[in-house]
Amino acid sequence: MKLLWLTIAALTAFAANSVLTRLAIVGGSDPFAFAVVRVAAGAVMLLGLTRMRGSMPALRLNTRLVPAAMLALYMLGFSIAYLALPSGAGALVLFGTVQITMFGGACIGKDMIPPLRWLGALVALGGLSYLLWPSGDVALPLSACLAMMAAGFGWGVYSLLGRGAKNPLADTAYNFALALVPVVLAWLIVQDGITAGGVLLGIIAGAITSGVGYAIWYAVLPGLGASRASVAQLSVPILATIGGVVWLAEPVTLRLMISSALVLGGVGISLVKR
């Protein structure tokens, strides 16, 4: 039961990132400024948690630069996309792109890919394509979708690079700290402001739903195993959609429901062993 509740807490935190970011952006905060607050809060929280677990491992800058850059791409694209995307649709675009990126990484790495995994990837890609395909007044803004797809690519590559990490909590703490540099530089170019509410939401999104959420997720991963962990993450876009409906009064369209079913179903198919 402890494993179950911790897993639910981590997945809820991941979905909450979408809702909190959307709340801050529609409330008048600049996405670049919000990303700065989120990354800074996450870095402080994760470095503190790492320190509490023992001595800090040595920082190997040459192995952290690319992951940090991918994390910064995720953070910036994620915030920019929520200028226009609803919480649930944004999470679905992010989730679908992450899965496609990781599938592509497996292909490039010449991993053995069974037929069902190919089928699942094609179904998920079809669902994402259906959501993004222009259709009159219900079409999603292309620029926002591209920003979220960039975020998904960044997170997908970041996840691929992080496989087999011996100390994932410390690695993530250093990645957050290093990612703060390009995120701040991006904000200095635009120098738009952030509301007091945006600062509060950014701290929560960085320290709690990102920092603590990642720490909980790393704690439950050994008990879940890779397959169950992958299946569990299928709930994140659904939870984000529910959060958007409750906190932002966002509509749930038939198009979003069909796309969700295809994307999540496709990923589910790809996880079947035989």
CSV table of C-alpha atoms in Angstrom, one decimal:
chain,number,residue,atom,x,y,z
A,1,MET,CA,0.0,0.0,0.0
A,2,LYS,CA,2.9,2.4,0.7
A,3,LEU,CA,4.3,1.8,-2.8
A,4,LEU,CA,0.8,2.4,-4.3
A,5,TRP,CA,0.3,5.7,-2.5
A,6,LEU,CA,3.8,7.0,-3.2
A,7,THR,CA,3.3,6.1,-6.9
A,8,ILE,CA,0.0,8.0,-7.0
A,9,ALA,CA,1.7,11.0,-5.3
A,10,ALA,CA,4.5,11.1,-7.9
A,11,LEU,CA,2.2,10.8,-10.9
A,12,THR,CA,-0.1,13.5,-9.5
A,13,ALA,CA,2.9,15.7,-9.1
A,14,PHE,CA,3.9,15.2,-12.7
A,15,ALA,CA,0.3,16.1,-13.9
A,16,ALA,CA,0.2,19.1,-11.5
A,17,ASN,CA,3.2,20.6,-13.3
A,18,SER,CA,0.9,21.1,-16.4
A,19,VAL,CA,-1.9,22.7,-14.3
A,20,LEU,CA,0.4,24.9,-12.3
A,21,THR,CA,2.3,26.2,-15.3
A,22,ARG,CA,-1.0,26.9,-17.2
A,23,LEU,CA,-2.4,28.7,-14.1
A,24,ALA,CA,0.7,30.9,-13.9
A,25,ILE,CA,0.8,31.7,-17.6
A,26,VAL,CA,-2.9,32.6,-18.0
A,27,GLY,CA,-2.5,34.6,-14.8
A,28,GLY,CA,-0.1,37.0,-16.6
A,29,SER,CA,3.3,35.6,-15.9
A,30,ASP,CA,6.0,35.5,-18.6
A,31,PRO,CA,6.8,31.9,-19.5
A,32,PHE,CA,10.6,32.6,-19.5
A,33,ALA,CA,10.4,34.1,-16.0
A,34,PHE,CA,8.2,31.3,-14.7
A,35,ALA,CA,10.8,28.8,-16.1
A,36,VAL,CA,13.6,30.6,-14.2
A,37,VAL,CA,11.7,30.4,-10.9
A,38,ARG,CA,10.7,26.7,-11.5
A,39,VAL,CA,14.2,25.6,-12.3
A,40,ALA,CA,15.8,27.6,-9.5
A,41,ALA,CA,13.4,26.2,-6.9
A,42,GLY,CA,13.9,22.7,-8.2
A,43,ALA,CA,17.7,23.0,-8.1
A,44,VAL,CA,17.6,24.2,-4.5
A,45,MET,CA,15.2,21.5,-3.4
A,46,LEU,CA,17.1,18.7,-5.2
A,47,LEU,CA,20.5,19.8,-4.0
A,48,GLY,CA,19.1,19.9,-0.5
A,49,LEU,CA,17.6,16.4,-0.7
A,50,THR,CA,20.9,15.1,-2.1
A,51,ARG,CA,22.8,16.7,0.7
A,52,MET,CA,20.5,15.2,3.2
A,53,ARG,CA,21.2,11.7,1.9
A,54,GLY,CA,24.9,12.1,2.4
A,55,SER,CA,27.9,13.7,0.8
A,56,MET,CA,27.6,15.3,-2.6
A,57,PRO,CA,29.3,13.4,-5.4
A,58,ALA,CA,31.8,15.1,-7.6
A,59,LEU,CA,30.4,17.1,-10.4
A,60,ARG,CA,31.6,15.8,-13.8
A,61,LEU,CA,30.8,18.7,-16.0
A,62,ASN,CA,31.5,16.9,-19.3
A,63,THR,CA,28.8,14.3,-18.6
A,64,ARG,CA,26.2,16.8,-17.4
A,65,LEU,CA,26.2,19.5,-20.1
A,66,VAL,CA,24.0,17.7,-22.6
A,67,PRO,CA,21.5,16.5,-20.1
A,68,ALA,CA,21.3,20.0,-18.6
A,69,ALA,CA,20.7,21.5,-22.1
A,70,MET,CA,17.9,19.0,-22.8
A,71,LEU,CA,16.3,19.8,-19.4
A,72,ALA,CA,16.5,23.5,-20.2
A,73,LEU,CA,14.8,22.8,-23.6
A,74,TYR,CA,12.1,20.9,-21.8
A,75,MET,CA,11.5,23.7,-19.2
A,76,LEU,CA,11.4,26.5,-21.7
A,77,GLY,CA,9.3,24.7,-24.3
A,78,PHE,CA,6.9,23.5,-21.6
A,79,SER,CA,6.3,27.0,-20.3
A,80,ILE,CA,6.0,28.6,-23.8
A,81,ALA,CA,3.5,26.0,-25.0
A,82,TYR,CA,1.1,26.8,-22.1
A,83,LEU,CA,0.6,30.3,-23.5
A,84,ALA,CA,-2.0,28.6,-25.7
A,85,LEU,CA,-2.4,24.9,-25.0
A,86,PRO,CA,-5.0,23.6,-22.5
A,87,SER,CA,-3.5,21.5,-19.7
A,88,GLY,CA,-4.7,18.1,-20.9
A,89,ALA,CA,-3.9,18.6,-24.6
A,90,GLY,CA,-0.4,20.0,-23.7
A,91,ALA,CA,0.4,17.0,-21.5
A,92,LEU,CA,-0.8,14.6,-24.2
A,93,VAL,CA,1.4,16.3,-26.9
A,94,LEU,CA,4.3,16.2,-24.4
A,95,PHE,CA,3.7,12.6,-23.5
A,96,GLY,CA,3.3,11.4,-27.1
A,97,THR,CA,6.5,13.2,-28.2
A,98,VAL,CA,8.5,11.8,-25.3
A,99,GLN,CA,7.4,8.3,-26.3
A,100,ILE,CA,8.2,8.8,-30.0
A,101,THR,CA,11.6,10.3,-29.1
A,102,MET,CA,12.5,7.4,-26.8
A,103,PHE,CA,11.3,4.9,-29.4
A,104,GLY,CA,13.5,6.6,-32.0
A,105,GLY,CA,16.4,6.4,-29.6
A,106,ALA,CA,15.9,2.7,-29.3
A,107,CYS,CA,15.9,2.4,-33.1
A,108,ILE,CA,19.1,4.4,-33.4
A,109,GLY,CA,20.6,2.3,-30.6
A,110,LYS,CA,19.7,-0.8,-32.6
A,111,ASP,CA,17.7,-2.3,-29.7
A,112,MET,CA,15.6,-5.3,-30.5
A,113,ILE,CA,12.1,-4.0,-31.2
A,114,PRO,CA,9.3,-6.6,-31.3
A,115,PRO,CA,6.4,-6.2,-33.8
A,116,LEU,CA,3.9,-5.2,-31.1
A,117,ARG,CA,6.1,-2.3,-30.1
A,118,TRP,CA,6.2,-1.1,-33.7
A,119,LEU,CA,2.4,-1.4,-33.8
A,120,GLY,CA,2.0,0.5,-30.5
A,121,ALA,CA,4.3,3.3,-31.7
A,122,LEU,CA,2.3,3.7,-34.9
A,123,VAL,CA,-1.0,3.8,-33.0
A,124,ALA,CA,0.4,6.4,-30.6
A,125,LEU,CA,1.8,8.4,-33.5
A,126,GLY,CA,-1.6,8.3,-35.2
A,127,GLY,CA,-3.3,9.5,-32.1
A,128,LEU,CA,-0.9,12.4,-31.7
A,129,SER,CA,-1.2,13.3,-35.4
A,130,TYR,CA,-5.0,13.3,-35.1
A,131,LEU,CA,-4.8,15.7,-32.2
A,132,LEU,CA,-2.5,18.1,-34.1
A,133,TRP,CA,-4.2,17.8,-37.5
A,134,PRO,CA,-5.9,21.2,-38.4
A,135,SER,CA,-9.6,21.0,-38.2
A,136,GLY,CA,-11.5,24.3,-38.3
A,137,ASP,CA,-12.0,26.2,-35.1
A,138,VAL,CA,-10.8,23.3,-32.9
A,139,ALA,CA,-7.3,23.2,-34.3
A,140,LEU,CA,-4.5,23.6,-31.7
A,141,PRO,CA,-2.1,26.5,-32.3
A,142,LEU,CA,0.8,25.2,-34.3
A,143,SER,CA,3.5,27.4,-32.6
A,144,ALA,CA,2.4,26.1,-29.1
A,145,CYS,CA,2.3,22.5,-30.3
A,146,LEU,CA,5.8,22.9,-31.7
A,147,ALA,CA,7.0,24.4,-28.4
A,148,MET,CA,5.6,21.4,-26.5
A,149,MET,CA,7.0,19.0,-29.0
A,150,ALA,CA,10.4,20.6,-28.5
A,151,ALA,CA,9.9,20.1,-24.7
A,152,GLY,CA,8.9,16.5,-25.3
A,153,PHE,CA,12.0,15.9,-27.4
A,154,GLY,CA,14.2,17.5,-24.7
A,155,TRP,CA,12.6,15.3,-22.0
A,156,GLY,CA,12.8,12.2,-24.1
A,157,VAL,CA,16.5,12.7,-24.8
A,158,TYR,CA,17.1,13.6,-21.2
A,159,SER,CA,15.4,10.3,-20.1
A,160,LEU,CA,17.5,8.3,-22.6
A,161,LEU,CA,20.7,9.9,-21.3
A,162,GLY,CA,19.7,9.2,-17.8
A,163,ARG,CA,19.2,5.4,-18.1
A,164,GLY,CA,21.4,3.4,-15.8
A,165,ALA,CA,22.4,6.5,-13.7
A,166,LYS,CA,24.0,5.3,-10.5
A,167,ASN,CA,22.9,8.3,-8.4
A,168,PRO,CA,19.8,9.7,-10.3
A,169,LEU,CA,18.9,12.1,-7.5
A,170,ALA,CA,22.3,13.8,-7.4
A,171,ASP,CA,22.5,13.8,-11.2
A,172,THR,CA,19.1,15.5,-11.5
A,173,ALA,CA,20.1,18.1,-8.9
A,174,TYR,CA,23.2,19.0,-10.9
A,175,ASN,CA,21.2,19.0,-14.1
A,176,PHE,CA,18.7,21.5,-12.6
A,177,ALA,CA,21.5,23.7,-11.4
A,178,LEU,CA,23.3,23.7,-14.7
A,179,ALA,CA,20.0,24.1,-16.7
A,180,LEU,CA,19.4,27.4,-14.8
A,181,VAL,CA,22.2,29.1,-16.8
A,182,PRO,CA,20.5,28.8,-20.3
A,183,VAL,CA,17.1,29.4,-18.9
A,184,VAL,CA,18.2,32.6,-17.2
A,185,LEU,CA,20.0,33.7,-20.5
A,186,ALA,CA,16.8,33.1,-22.4
A,187,TRP,CA,14.8,35.2,-19.9
A,188,LEU,CA,17.4,38.0,-20.1
A,189,ILE,CA,16.6,38.3,-23.8
A,190,VAL,CA,12.9,39.0,-23.3
A,191,GLN,CA,13.0,40.4,-19.7
A,192,ASP,CA,9.3,40.2,-19.1
A,193,GLY,CA,7.8,40.1,-15.6
A,194,ILE,CA,6.1,37.6,-13.4
A,195,THR,CA,3.3,38.1,-11.0
A,196,ALA,CA,3.4,37.3,-7.3
A,197,GLY,CA,1.1,34.4,-7.9
A,198,GLY,CA,3.4,33.2,-10.7
A,199,VAL,CA,6.4,33.2,-8.3
A,200,LEU,CA,4.4,31.1,-5.8
A,201,LEU,CA,3.3,28.7,-8.5
A,202,GLY,CA,6.8,28.5,-9.9
A,203,ILE,CA,8.2,27.6,-6.5
A,204,ILE,CA,5.6,24.9,-6.0
A,205,ALA,CA,6.1,23.6,-9.5
A,206,GLY,CA,9.9,23.5,-9.0
A,207,ALA,CA,10.4,22.5,-5.4
A,208,ILE,CA,7.4,20.3,-4.8
A,209,THR,CA,5.9,18.8,-8.0
A,210,SER,CA,9.3,18.7,-9.8
A,211,GLY,CA,11.9,18.4,-7.0
A,212,VAL,CA,9.9,16.2,-4.4
A,213,GLY,CA,8.0,14.5,-7.2
A,214,TYR,CA,11.2,13.3,-8.9
A,215,ALA,CA,12.6,12.2,-5.6
A,216,ILE,CA,9.5,10.1,-4.8
A,217,TRP,CA,9.5,8.7,-8.3
A,218,TYR,CA,13.1,7.6,-8.0
A,219,ALA,CA,12.3,6.0,-4.6
A,220,VAL,CA,9.4,3.9,-6.0
A,221,LEU,CA,11.0,2.9,-9.3
A,222,PRO,CA,12.9,-0.2,-7.9
A,223,GLY,CA,9.6,-1.5,-6.5
A,224,LEU,CA,7.6,-0.9,-9.6
A,225,GLY,CA,10.0,-2.2,-12.2
A,226,ALA,CA,10.4,-0.8,-15.7
A,227,SER,CA,7.2,-2.2,-17.2
A,228,ARG,CA,4.8,-1.2,-14.4
A,229,ALA,CA,6.5,2.2,-14.2
A,230,SER,CA,5.9,2.8,-17.9
A,231,VAL,CA,2.2,1.7,-17.6
A,232,ALA,CA,1.7,3.9,-14.5
A,233,GLN,CA,2.9,7.0,-16.5
A,234,LEU,CA,0.0,6.5,-18.9
A,235,SER,CA,-2.2,8.2,-16.3
A,236,VAL,CA,-0.4,11.6,-16.4
A,237,PRO,CA,-2.2,13.2,-19.4
A,238,ILE,CA,-5.5,12.0,-18.0
A,239,LEU,CA,-4.8,13.5,-14.5
A,240,ALA,CA,-3.6,16.7,-16.2
A,241,THR,CA,-6.9,16.9,-18.1
A,242,ILE,CA,-8.9,16.4,-14.9
A,243,GLY,CA,-6.8,19.1,-13.2
A,244,GLY,CA,-7.4,21.5,-16.1
A,245,VAL,CA,-11.2,20.9,-16.0
A,246,VAL,CA,-11.3,21.5,-12.2
A,247,TRP,CA,-8.9,24.4,-11.8
A,248,LEU,CA,-9.1,26.1,-15.2
A,249,ALA,CA,-12.6,25.1,-16.4
A,250,GLU,CA,-11.0,23.8,-19.6
A,251,PRO,CA,-13.4,21.9,-21.9
A,252,VAL,CA,-12.8,18.2,-22.8
A,253,THR,CA,-13.5,17.7,-26.5
A,254,LEU,CA,-14.3,14.5,-28.3
A,255,ARG,CA,-11.1,15.0,-30.3
A,256,LEU,CA,-9.0,15.1,-27.2
A,257,MET,CA,-10.7,12.0,-25.8
A,258,ILE,CA,-10.1,10.0,-29.1
A,259,SER,CA,-6.5,11.2,-29.3
A,260,SER,CA,-5.9,10.2,-25.6
A,261,ALA,CA,-7.3,6.8,-26.2
A,262,LEU,CA,-5.1,6.2,-29.3
A,263,VAL,CA,-1.9,7.5,-27.7
A,264,LEU,CA,-2.3,5.8,-24.4
A,265,GLY,CA,-3.6,2.6,-26.1
A,266,GLY,CA,-0.6,2.6,-28.4
A,267,VAL,CA,1.8,2.9,-25.6
A,268,GLY,CA,0.0,0.2,-23.8
A,269,ILE,CA,0.3,-2.1,-26.8
A,270,SER,CA,4.0,-1.4,-27.0
A,271,LEU,CA,4.4,-2.6,-23.4
A,272,VAL,CA,2.9,-6.1,-24.1
A,273,LYS,CA,5.7,-8.6,-24.0
A,274,ARG,CA,4.2,-11.1,-26.5
